[in-house]
Amino acid sequence: MLPVGSLLDYDFAAGTLTLRTAGAQLSLRFLAPDLLRITLLPEGRQMRPSVAVLPRQWDDVQVRLDEGEEALRLATPAMTVEVGRDPVRLRFYGRDGRLLAGEASLSWGEGAVAWEQVAPPEVRYYGFGQKPGFLDRRGRAMTHWATDESLHTPDHDALYQAIPFHIGMEGGRAHGLFVDSTARVRYDVAKERADRLRILADDDYLDAYLFAGPAIKDVLARYTELTGRMELPPLWALGYHQCRYTYFPEARVREVAAELRRREIPCDAVWLDIDYMDGYRVFTWDRERFPDPKQMVADLREQGFRTVTIVDPGVKVDARYPVFREGVAGNHFICHADGELCIDNVWPGRSAFPDFTRAATRRWWGDLHREFVNDLGIAGIWNDMNEPAVFNERKTLPPTAVQGEDGARVGHDRVHNAYGLLMAQATHEGLRRLQPDRRPFLLTRSGYAGIQRYAAVWMGDNHSWWEHLLTTVPILLGMGLSGVPFVGTDIGGFQGDCDGELFARWVQLGAFLPFCRNHAAMGTVDQEPWAFGPEVEEIARRYIQLRYRLLPFLYNEFYKSSQTGLPVMRPLLLEYPDDPETANLSDQFLLGEDLLVCPVYQPGATARMVYLPAGEWVDFWTGARHRGPARIVAEAPLERMPLYVRAGAILPMGPVRQWTDQPAPAELTLQVYAGADGALDLYEDEGEGYAYRDGGYAITPVRLSGTRLRIGAPEGGYRPTRDRLVVRFFAPGRVVAAERDGRPVTFRTAADGAAEVVLTEGTTDACELSFRVEG
Ligand code: MIG
């Protein structure tokens, strides 16, 4: 590797500082006052178009260049980059004038580029996409190389998702770095040398983005401005999903669906894994197992279920199979350098792989979904095996396979990590074209930075192990800190046999994950919610029902996330960045800002320790109050997962439904946790379609001050109906009287301590409720 040497000359034009050094050019450009793009391009090398960064015109940034003798300084009001002249070294300073981590140096070699930066001992490192382990990755070496790897253990960190983005935090002060390379990227996070962060990309050039923060939320907001945010999903996608490898034949699918309804376990979707296909040929059906998919899908829909089908990238080599023939004719498959098709084994046997780096191929692939979505009524698509996974020793395509648009071909190894993202993009855009009035729902296994724009993500093949229950939360929190909010894991675990206690604990946690799907591998014990007997079934039913009651809250959080880029499921450090106790806390998490979820991770446990950060916290189950910061021991018998609500929170809830659009009386419940002032702006819309983009949504402002609650009329072009409006007021004492707009109203005190007021008239009119509290 050759370090970037001394500065030969430079120019500063149109906002870009271009620095020439022996053999390479370095350019620095501010896209925003707190966002600097840093590109190192060795001579004679070509850059590829980014698949992560959204094409967009950034506003002009006011930058000042200081041409010092030792160093150049390029400054905005939010950040300064200092470029040493000999050798060229970079130092970044925040708004407060202090260094962001330490000095950085760049180097390059044959097919590799490196970023090395001083890593002061106080800096903690978060993000990195899907990585096993806990939140702070300091002291770890990691590789980004999308891999079909079911051992999510500390020694296997190259998993399905490859997101080379991280956040450095020093106290409450954060900065971020995104290395936009779809090739293999290796991180050494102060492991080999305790004071060095080293990032090595097996790529031809380095294209990096530095985020100056200073708050962690600023970093995430900017990062998701750069790489995009999750679109608001259809409401049904937030329901409970029932999956298994594999439900077939049709009679079995119908039986599972009927059981869910009979047992009143709410569910919005049943999923079909690979065995629905004819010999694993994508976009076909095994007509013996599924003689009339259209009828089956319609009948399931009658009962409120959506049907989701898996679609893998591998296309069976079969001269009589139209998808293969079209793919060859349209030049859509990846070839070797000599032009021969790159064929390898996956589920269908010998298969060809679409080159999703090409726009025409993405379009072709997207259109292949026409029959499934337009004729058969398939509601969602599940992309698996898109690392791409291949049944060979390398587990993927050879580096010598070539990909790219004509005239810009590169080896597969340069674009490997983009395969899942580009497949998801092809599918997402296809679904948008085919059903312009529906919000696409897509689940993907693999992804790269920006995957949040196209798909929900699950963590692939976990195991029915307590250890994997424990690892679920930190992995998903890391995804959220990497810009991806719509995440989940296989509830109950995929491989291995689950048991009742583990399932109960997993479903309790799963009910609070952004994506909530039960899934299990072939050859493992049954894992439907009733598979472990009546006690566990009752626990599963109660928690899944609770998820459905919380859907107005969850949907509101998804809406906020689509606007801000902040995750739905949050580590405490996002809300309490100055509290050192939160710095590596990952066995409990927040939904939004208000709901603290404390899963149980051990067999036999009937209690667990909970950390409550500053403020007052109300036990969701009992109404008991605790003042943080504090550690408490929470009771957690098998039927209970500890949950706490921040005082000042207003949780919008709904009735239990068996599926999200089941016709039922419209009821909104506001659970109000007095003890601190608070605000809720409740977002509602039709839960489907795009009318919301033309004003078809409602926002209801609710304000809590002291023991007074002001509920505004919904604003916006969508009119929510509320047959009943229930206010459940959790007071720091005993409620002795309640008034609505100055007149007494009746209330009852519920078992959890709430004073409950039920309104059936004027439920969408502005009103003020006040409570008199004693003691
Ligand atoms: O090689 O489609 O992660 O969820 O059930 C295994 C069969 C292929 C892996 C996925 C899993 C799915 C399974 N697939």
PDB file of N, CA, C and O in Angstrom, residues 9-10 54 253 380 423 449 455 464 503 525 561 584 727 771:
ATOM      1  N   ASP A   9       0.016  19.924  -6.179  1.00  0.00           N
ATOM      2  CA  ASP A   9      -0.707  21.187  -6.354  1.00  0.00           C
ATOM      3  C   ASP A   9      -2.184  20.949  -6.145  1.00  0.00           C
ATOM      4  O   ASP A   9      -2.602  19.813  -5.923  1.00  0.00           O
ATOM      5  N   TYR A  10      -2.941  22.012  -6.186  1.00  0.00           N
ATOM      6  CA  TYR A  10      -4.372  21.872  -5.886  1.00  0.00           C
ATOM      7  C   TYR A  10      -5.129  22.982  -6.572  1.00  0.00           C
ATOM      8  O   TYR A  10      -4.550  24.007  -6.977  1.00  0.00           O
ATOM      9  N   LEU A  54     -28.293   8.665  -3.157  1.00  0.00           N
ATOM     10  CA  LEU A  54     -29.373   9.140  -4.010  1.00  0.00           C
ATOM     11  C   LEU A  54     -28.881  10.265  -4.900  1.00  0.00           C
ATOM     12  O   LEU A  54     -28.170  11.161  -4.428  1.00  0.00           O
ATOM     13  N   VAL A 253     -51.644 -24.810   3.862  1.00  0.00           N
ATOM     14  CA  VAL A 253     -51.678 -23.345   3.984  1.00  0.00           C
ATOM     15  C   VAL A 253     -53.043 -22.914   4.529  1.00  0.00           C
ATOM     16  O   VAL A 253     -53.137 -22.112   5.467  1.00  0.00           O
ATOM     17  N   GLY A 380     -47.041  -9.397  -1.378  1.00  0.00           N
ATOM     18  CA  GLY A 380     -45.687  -9.009  -1.006  1.00  0.00           C
ATOM     19  C   GLY A 380     -44.694 -10.023  -1.528  1.00  0.00           C
ATOM     20  O   GLY A 380     -45.054 -11.165  -1.843  1.00  0.00           O
ATOM     21  N   MET A 423     -31.228  -6.138  -6.442  1.00  0.00           N
ATOM     22  CA  MET A 423     -32.372  -7.027  -6.667  1.00  0.00           C
ATOM     23  C   MET A 423     -33.620  -6.434  -6.005  1.00  0.00           C
ATOM     24  O   MET A 423     -34.707  -6.421  -6.567  1.00  0.00           O
ATOM     25  N   ALA A 449     -25.818  -0.421   1.974  1.00  0.00           N
ATOM     26  CA  ALA A 449     -26.248   0.905   2.403  1.00  0.00           C
ATOM     27  C   ALA A 449     -27.363   1.418   1.480  1.00  0.00           C
ATOM     28  O   ALA A 449     -27.215   1.383   0.264  1.00  0.00           O
ATOM     29  N   ALA A 455     -36.813  -2.075   1.023  1.00  0.00           N
ATOM     30  CA  ALA A 455     -37.257  -3.326   1.627  1.00  0.00           C
ATOM     31  C   ALA A 455     -37.145  -3.328   3.143  1.00  0.00           C
ATOM     32  O   ALA A 455     -36.351  -2.597   3.720  1.00  0.00           O
ATOM     33  N   SER A 464     -32.805 -21.601  16.853  1.00  0.00           N
ATOM     34  CA  SER A 464     -33.683 -21.624  18.027  1.00  0.00           C
ATOM     35  C   SER A 464     -32.822 -21.846  19.268  1.00  0.00           C
ATOM     36  O   SER A 464     -32.891 -22.884  19.921  1.00  0.00           O
ATOM     37  N   PHE A 503     -39.915 -20.154  22.941  1.00  0.00           N
ATOM     38  CA  PHE A 503     -40.876 -19.530  22.027  1.00  0.00           C
ATOM     39  C   PHE A 503     -41.641 -18.399  22.720  1.00  0.00           C
ATOM     40  O   PHE A 503     -41.829 -17.320  22.157  1.00  0.00           O
ATOM     41  N   VAL A 525     -39.168 -28.810  14.640  1.00  0.00           N
ATOM     42  CA  VAL A 525     -40.498 -29.018  15.228  1.00  0.00           C
ATOM     43  C   VAL A 525     -41.439 -27.887  14.813  1.00  0.00           C
ATOM     44  O   VAL A 525     -41.001 -26.802  14.438  1.00  0.00           O
ATOM     45  N   SER A 561     -40.208   7.698  11.365  1.00  0.00           N
ATOM     46  CA  SER A 561     -38.956   7.167  10.841  1.00  0.00           C
ATOM     47  C   SER A 561     -38.822   7.454   9.349  1.00  0.00           C
ATOM     48  O   SER A 561     -37.737   7.788   8.857  1.00  0.00           O
ATOM     49  N   ASN A 584     -23.241   1.000  26.022  1.00  0.00           N
ATOM     50  CA  ASN A 584     -23.188  -0.332  25.414  1.00  0.00           C
ATOM     51  C   ASN A 584     -24.358  -1.179  25.889  1.00  0.00           C
ATOM     52  O   ASN A 584     -24.261  -2.388  26.011  1.00  0.00           O
ATOM     53  N   VAL A 727     -59.718   7.716  26.872  1.00  0.00           N
ATOM     54  CA  VAL A 727     -58.512   8.276  27.469  1.00  0.00           C
ATOM     55  C   VAL A 727     -58.239   7.508  28.753  1.00  0.00           C
ATOM     56  O   VAL A 727     -59.108   7.399  29.626  1.00  0.00           O
ATOM     57  N   PHE A 771     -57.892  16.275  35.059  1.00  0.00           N
ATOM     58  CA  PHE A 771     -58.068  15.287  36.123  1.00  0.00           C
ATOM     59  C   PHE A 771     -57.635  15.900  37.442  1.00  0.00           C
ATOM     60  O   PHE A 771     -56.636  16.633  37.499  1.00  0.00           O
TER      61      PHE A 771
END
